[in-house]
mmCIF file of C-alpha atoms in Angstrom:
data_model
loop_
_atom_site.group_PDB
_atom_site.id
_atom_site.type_symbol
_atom_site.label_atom_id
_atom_site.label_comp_id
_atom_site.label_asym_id
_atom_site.label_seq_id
_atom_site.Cartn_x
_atom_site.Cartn_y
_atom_site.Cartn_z
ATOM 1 C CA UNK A 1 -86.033 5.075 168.245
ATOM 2 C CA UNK A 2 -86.728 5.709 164.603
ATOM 3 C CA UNK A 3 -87.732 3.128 162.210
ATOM 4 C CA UNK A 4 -85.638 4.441 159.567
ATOM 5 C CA UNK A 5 -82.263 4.594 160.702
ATOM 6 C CA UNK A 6 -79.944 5.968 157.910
ATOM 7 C CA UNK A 7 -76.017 5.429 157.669
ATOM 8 C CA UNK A 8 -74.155 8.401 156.382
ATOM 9 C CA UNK A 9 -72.420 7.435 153.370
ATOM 10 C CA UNK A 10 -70.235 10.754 152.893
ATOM 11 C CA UNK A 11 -68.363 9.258 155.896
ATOM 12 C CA UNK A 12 -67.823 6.090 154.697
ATOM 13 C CA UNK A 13 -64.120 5.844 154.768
ATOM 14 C CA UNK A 14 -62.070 3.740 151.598
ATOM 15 C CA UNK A 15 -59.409 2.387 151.339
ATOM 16 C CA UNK A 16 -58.614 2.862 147.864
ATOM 17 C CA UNK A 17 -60.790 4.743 145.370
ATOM 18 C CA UNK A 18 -59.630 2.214 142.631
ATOM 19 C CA UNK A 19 -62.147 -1.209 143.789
ATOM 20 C CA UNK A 20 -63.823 -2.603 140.830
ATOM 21 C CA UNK A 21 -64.475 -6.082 141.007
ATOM 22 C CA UNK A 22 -62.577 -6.636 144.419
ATOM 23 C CA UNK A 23 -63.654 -8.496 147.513
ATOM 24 C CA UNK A 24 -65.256 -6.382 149.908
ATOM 25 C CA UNK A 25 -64.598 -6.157 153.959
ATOM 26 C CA UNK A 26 -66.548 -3.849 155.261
ATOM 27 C CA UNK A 27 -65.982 -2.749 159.107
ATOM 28 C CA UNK A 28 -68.659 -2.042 161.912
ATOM 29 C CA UNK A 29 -67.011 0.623 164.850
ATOM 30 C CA UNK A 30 -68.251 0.087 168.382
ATOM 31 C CA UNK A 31 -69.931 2.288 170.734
ATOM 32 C CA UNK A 32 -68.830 5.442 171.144
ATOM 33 C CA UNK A 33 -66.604 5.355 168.428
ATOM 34 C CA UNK A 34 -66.618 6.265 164.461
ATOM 35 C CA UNK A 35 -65.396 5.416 160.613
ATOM 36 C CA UNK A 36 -62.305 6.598 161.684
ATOM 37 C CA UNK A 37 -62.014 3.544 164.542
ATOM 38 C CA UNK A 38 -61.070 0.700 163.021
ATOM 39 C CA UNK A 39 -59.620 2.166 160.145
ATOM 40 C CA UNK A 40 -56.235 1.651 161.390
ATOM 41 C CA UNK A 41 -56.267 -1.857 161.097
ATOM 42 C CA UNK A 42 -56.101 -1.768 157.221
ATOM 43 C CA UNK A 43 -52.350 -2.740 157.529
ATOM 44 C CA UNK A 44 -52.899 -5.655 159.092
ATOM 45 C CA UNK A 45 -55.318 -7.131 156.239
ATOM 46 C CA UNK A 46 -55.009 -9.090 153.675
ATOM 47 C CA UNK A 47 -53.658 -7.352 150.116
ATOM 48 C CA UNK A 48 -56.428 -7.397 147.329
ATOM 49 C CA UNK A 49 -59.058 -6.176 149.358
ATOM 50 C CA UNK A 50 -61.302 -3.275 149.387
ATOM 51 C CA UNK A 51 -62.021 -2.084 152.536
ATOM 52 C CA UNK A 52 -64.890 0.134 153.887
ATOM 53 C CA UNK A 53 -65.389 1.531 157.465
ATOM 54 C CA UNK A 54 -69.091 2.935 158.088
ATOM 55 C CA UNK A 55 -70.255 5.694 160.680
ATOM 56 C CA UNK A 56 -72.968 4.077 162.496
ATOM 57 C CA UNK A 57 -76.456 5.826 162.114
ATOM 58 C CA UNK A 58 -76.957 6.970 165.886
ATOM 59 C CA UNK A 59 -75.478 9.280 168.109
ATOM 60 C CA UNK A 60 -74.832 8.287 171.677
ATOM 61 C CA UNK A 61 -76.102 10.294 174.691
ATOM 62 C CA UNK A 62 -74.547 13.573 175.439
ATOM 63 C CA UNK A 63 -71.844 13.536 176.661
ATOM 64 C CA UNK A 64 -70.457 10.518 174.873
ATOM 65 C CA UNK A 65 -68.697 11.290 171.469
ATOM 66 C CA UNK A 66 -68.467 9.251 168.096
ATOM 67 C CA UNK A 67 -71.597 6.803 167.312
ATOM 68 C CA UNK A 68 -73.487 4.013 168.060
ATOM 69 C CA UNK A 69 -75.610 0.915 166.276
ATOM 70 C CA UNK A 70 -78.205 1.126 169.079
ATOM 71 C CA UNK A 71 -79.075 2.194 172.584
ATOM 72 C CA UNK A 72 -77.078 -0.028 175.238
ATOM 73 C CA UNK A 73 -78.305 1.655 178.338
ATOM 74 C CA UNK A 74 -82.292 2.140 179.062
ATOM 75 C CA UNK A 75 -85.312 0.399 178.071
ATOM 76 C CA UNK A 76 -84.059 -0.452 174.559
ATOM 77 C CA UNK A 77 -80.292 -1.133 175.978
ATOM 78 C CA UNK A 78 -79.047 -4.117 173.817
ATOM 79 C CA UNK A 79 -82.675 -5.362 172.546
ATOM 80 C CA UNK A 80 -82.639 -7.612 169.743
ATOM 81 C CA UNK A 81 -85.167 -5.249 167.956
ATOM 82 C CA UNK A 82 -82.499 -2.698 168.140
ATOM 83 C CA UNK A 83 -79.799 -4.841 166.621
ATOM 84 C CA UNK A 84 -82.216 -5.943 163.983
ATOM 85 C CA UNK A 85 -83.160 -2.256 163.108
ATOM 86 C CA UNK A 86 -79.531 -1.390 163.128
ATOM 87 C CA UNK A 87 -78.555 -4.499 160.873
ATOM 88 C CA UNK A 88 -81.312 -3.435 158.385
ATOM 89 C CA UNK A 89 -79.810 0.273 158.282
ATOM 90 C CA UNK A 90 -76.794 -1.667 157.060
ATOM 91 C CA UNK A 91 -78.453 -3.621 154.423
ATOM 92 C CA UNK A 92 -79.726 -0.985 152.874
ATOM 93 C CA UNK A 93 -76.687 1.185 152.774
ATOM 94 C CA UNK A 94 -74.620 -2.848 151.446
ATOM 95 C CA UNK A 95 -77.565 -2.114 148.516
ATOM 96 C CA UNK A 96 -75.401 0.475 146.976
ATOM 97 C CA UNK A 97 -72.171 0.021 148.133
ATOM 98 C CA UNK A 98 -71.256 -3.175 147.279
ATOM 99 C CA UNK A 99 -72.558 -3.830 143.932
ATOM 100 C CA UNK A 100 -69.792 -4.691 141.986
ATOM 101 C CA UNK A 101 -67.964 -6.854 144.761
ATOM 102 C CA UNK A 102 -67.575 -10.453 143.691
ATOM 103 C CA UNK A 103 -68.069 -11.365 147.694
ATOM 104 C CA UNK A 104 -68.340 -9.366 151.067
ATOM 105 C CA UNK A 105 -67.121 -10.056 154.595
ATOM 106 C CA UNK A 106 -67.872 -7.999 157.568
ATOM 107 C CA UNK A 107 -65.122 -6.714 160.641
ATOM 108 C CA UNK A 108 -67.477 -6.148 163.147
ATOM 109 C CA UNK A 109 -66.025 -4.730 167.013
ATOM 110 C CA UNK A 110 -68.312 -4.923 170.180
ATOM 111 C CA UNK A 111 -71.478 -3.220 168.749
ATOM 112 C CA UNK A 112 -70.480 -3.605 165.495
ATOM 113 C CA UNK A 113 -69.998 -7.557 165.784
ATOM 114 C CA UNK A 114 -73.724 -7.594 167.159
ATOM 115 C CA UNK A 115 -74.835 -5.646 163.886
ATOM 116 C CA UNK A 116 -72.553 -8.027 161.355
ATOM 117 C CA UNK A 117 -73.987 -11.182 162.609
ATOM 118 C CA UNK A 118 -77.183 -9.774 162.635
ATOM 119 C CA UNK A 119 -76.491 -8.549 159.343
ATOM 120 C CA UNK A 120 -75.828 -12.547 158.548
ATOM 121 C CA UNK A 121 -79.003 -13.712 160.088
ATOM 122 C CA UNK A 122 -80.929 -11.288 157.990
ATOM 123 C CA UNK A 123 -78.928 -11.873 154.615
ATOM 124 C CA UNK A 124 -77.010 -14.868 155.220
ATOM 125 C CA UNK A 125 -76.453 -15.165 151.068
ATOM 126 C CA UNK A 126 -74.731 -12.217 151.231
ATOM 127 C CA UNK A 127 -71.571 -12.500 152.912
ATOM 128 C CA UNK A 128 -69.035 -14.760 152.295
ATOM 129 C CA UNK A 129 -66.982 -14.768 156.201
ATOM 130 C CA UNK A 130 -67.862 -12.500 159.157
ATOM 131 C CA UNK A 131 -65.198 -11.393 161.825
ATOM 132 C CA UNK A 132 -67.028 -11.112 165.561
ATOM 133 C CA UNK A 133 -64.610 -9.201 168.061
ATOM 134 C CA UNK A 134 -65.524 -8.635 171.411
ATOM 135 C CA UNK A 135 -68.951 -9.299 170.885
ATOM 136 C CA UNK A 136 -71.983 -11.153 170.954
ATOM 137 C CA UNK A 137 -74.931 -12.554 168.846
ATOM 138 C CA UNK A 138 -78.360 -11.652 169.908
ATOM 139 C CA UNK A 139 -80.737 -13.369 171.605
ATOM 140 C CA UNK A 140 -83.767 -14.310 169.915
ATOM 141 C CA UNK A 141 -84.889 -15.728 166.196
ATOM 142 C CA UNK A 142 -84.923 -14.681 163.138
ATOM 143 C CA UNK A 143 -86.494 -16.097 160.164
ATOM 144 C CA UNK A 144 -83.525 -16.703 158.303
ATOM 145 C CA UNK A 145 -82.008 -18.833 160.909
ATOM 146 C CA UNK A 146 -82.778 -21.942 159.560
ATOM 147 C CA UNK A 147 -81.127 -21.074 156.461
ATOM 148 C CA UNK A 148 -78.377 -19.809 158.246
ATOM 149 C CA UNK A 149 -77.682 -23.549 159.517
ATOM 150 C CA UNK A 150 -77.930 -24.797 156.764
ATOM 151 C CA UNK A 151 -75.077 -22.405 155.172
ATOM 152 C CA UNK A 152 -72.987 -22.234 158.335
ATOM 153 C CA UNK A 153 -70.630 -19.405 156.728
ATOM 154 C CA UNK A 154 -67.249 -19.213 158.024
ATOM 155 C CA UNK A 155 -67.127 -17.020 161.599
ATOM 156 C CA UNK A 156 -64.103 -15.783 163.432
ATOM 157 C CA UNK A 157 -65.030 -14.776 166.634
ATOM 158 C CA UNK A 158 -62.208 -13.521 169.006
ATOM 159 C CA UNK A 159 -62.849 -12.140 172.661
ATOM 160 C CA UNK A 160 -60.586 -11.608 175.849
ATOM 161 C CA UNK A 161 -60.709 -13.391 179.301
ATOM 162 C CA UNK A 162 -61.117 -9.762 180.953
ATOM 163 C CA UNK A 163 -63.597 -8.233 178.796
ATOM 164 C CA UNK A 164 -66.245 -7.058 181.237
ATOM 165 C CA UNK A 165 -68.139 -5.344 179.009
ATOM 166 C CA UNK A 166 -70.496 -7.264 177.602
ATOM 167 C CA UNK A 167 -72.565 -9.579 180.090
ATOM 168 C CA UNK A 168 -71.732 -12.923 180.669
ATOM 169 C CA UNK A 169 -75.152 -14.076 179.837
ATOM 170 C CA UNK A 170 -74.842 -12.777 176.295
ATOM 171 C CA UNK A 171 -71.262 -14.546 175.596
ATOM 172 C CA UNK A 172 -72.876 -18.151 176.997
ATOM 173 C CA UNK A 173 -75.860 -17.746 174.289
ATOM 174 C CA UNK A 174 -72.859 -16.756 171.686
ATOM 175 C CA UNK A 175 -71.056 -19.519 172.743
ATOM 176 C CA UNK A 176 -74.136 -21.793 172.526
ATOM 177 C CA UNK A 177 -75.587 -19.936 169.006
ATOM 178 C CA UNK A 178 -72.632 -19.733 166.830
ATOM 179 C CA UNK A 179 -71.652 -23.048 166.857
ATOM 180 C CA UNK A 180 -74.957 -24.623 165.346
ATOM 181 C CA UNK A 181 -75.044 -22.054 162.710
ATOM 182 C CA UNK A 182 -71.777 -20.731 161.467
ATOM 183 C CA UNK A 183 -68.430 -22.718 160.424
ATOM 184 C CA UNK A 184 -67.024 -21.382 163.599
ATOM 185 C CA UNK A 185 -63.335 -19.859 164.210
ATOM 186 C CA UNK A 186 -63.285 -18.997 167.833
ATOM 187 C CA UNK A 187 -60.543 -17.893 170.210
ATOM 188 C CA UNK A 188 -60.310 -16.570 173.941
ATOM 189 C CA UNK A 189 -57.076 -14.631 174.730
ATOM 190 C CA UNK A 190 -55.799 -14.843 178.170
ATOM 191 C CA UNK A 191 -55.575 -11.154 179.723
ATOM 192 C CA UNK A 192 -57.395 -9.095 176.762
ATOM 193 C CA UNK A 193 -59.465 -6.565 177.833
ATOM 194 C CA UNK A 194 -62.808 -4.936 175.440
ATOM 195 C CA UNK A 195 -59.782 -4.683 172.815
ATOM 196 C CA UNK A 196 -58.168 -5.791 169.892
ATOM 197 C CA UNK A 197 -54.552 -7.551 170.219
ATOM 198 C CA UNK A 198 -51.732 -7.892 167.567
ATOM 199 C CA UNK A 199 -52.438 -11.588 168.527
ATOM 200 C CA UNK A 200 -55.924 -11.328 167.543
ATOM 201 C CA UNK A 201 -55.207 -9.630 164.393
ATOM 202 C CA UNK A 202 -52.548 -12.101 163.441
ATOM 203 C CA UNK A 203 -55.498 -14.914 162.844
ATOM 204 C CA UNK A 204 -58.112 -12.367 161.905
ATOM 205 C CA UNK A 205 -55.820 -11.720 158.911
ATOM 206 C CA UNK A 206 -55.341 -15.717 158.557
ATOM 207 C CA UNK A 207 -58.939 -16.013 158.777
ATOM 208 C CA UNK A 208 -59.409 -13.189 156.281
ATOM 209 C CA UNK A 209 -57.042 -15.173 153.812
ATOM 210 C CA UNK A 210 -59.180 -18.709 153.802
ATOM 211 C CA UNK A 211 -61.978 -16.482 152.713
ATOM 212 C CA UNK A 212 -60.233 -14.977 149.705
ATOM 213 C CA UNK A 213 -58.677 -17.966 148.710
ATOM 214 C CA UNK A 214 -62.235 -19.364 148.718
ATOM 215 C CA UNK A 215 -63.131 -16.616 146.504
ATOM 216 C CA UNK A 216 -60.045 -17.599 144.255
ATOM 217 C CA UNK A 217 -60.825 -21.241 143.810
ATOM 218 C CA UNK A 218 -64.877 -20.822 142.929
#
């Protein structure tokens, strides 16, 4: 897998062309899927928001449309390395993106929740709130973990009781990790699948709204 992994910004999708000086959300598709994913859940936001939804750098193997963060079947399938190398690709495309944002927060699904609280871990001054949904953080250290508890930024991270996606062991570390090194926002919703539920939404938009009222009151 390349070192350099690059994130298309000509696909970046907007919600408004008109975002000077507004918080920024920024949201991370899963596998398989594109900008165009999670796009649909700009109604259910908070007002006074930009929003941006990224294409992730990789494409999945044939014959599996859309993107992907990083490999989740093979010898690199879900590797920490992989995550990391995919959270960096992010970084760097934050660089430009978000310079004039007075704070970011990521909306991260499945792979994408991997990649934002990777993201975190490897610029934890960066973002003011993270969303995690129906995913997982990655196992492993980084260097900026110790920071990171220190910080303990504000995490929501939602998930469903049938969700047999992503293996067990990976939600018990999650479970385990998050708490020690987030302000943690965590709910399990009886009969949700590897989805996203009008439920879930509901307190991913109160969620959303502690973090801007944050930004209000500094």
């Amino acid at each position: 897998m390349s070192e350099n992994l690059t994130i298309d910004d000509t696909a970046t999708r907007w919600s408004s062309p008109d975002r000077g000086g507004m918080p920024l959300l920024v949201l991370l598709h899963g596998y398989g899927a594109d900008e165009h994913d999670l796009f649909g859940l700009v109604p259910y936001l908070p007002e006074g928001i930009a929003v941006a939804s990224v294409a992730a750098p990789l494409a999945p193997p044939w014959p599996m449309p859309g993107r992907s963060w990083y490999p989740i079947e093979g010898l690199d399938g879900r590797s920490s390395a992989a995550v990391t190398l995919a959270a960096e690709s992010f970084l760097r495309w934050l660089d430009t993106a978000a310079t004039a944002a007075p704070s970011v927060a990521l909306l991260g699904f499945s792979q994408g929740a991997a990649v934002s609280l990777q993201a975190l871990r490897l610029a934890p001054e960066r973002f003011g709130a993270v969303v995690a949904l129906s995913g997982y953080a990655s196992p492993g250290e980084l260097p900026n973990d110790e920071a990171l508890q220190e910080l303990r930024p504000p995490v929501f991270w939602g998930r469903g009781t049938h969700d047999d996606v992503i293996p067990p062991a990976l939600i018990d570390h999650t479970a385990q990790w998050l708490p020690t090194h987030s302000e943690l926002s965590g709910r399990v919703y009886t009969g949700l699948t590897h989805s996203i539920s009008e439920e879930e939404l509901t307190d991913v938009h109160r969620f959303l709204t502690k973090w801007l009222d944050g930004i209000a009151a500094s």
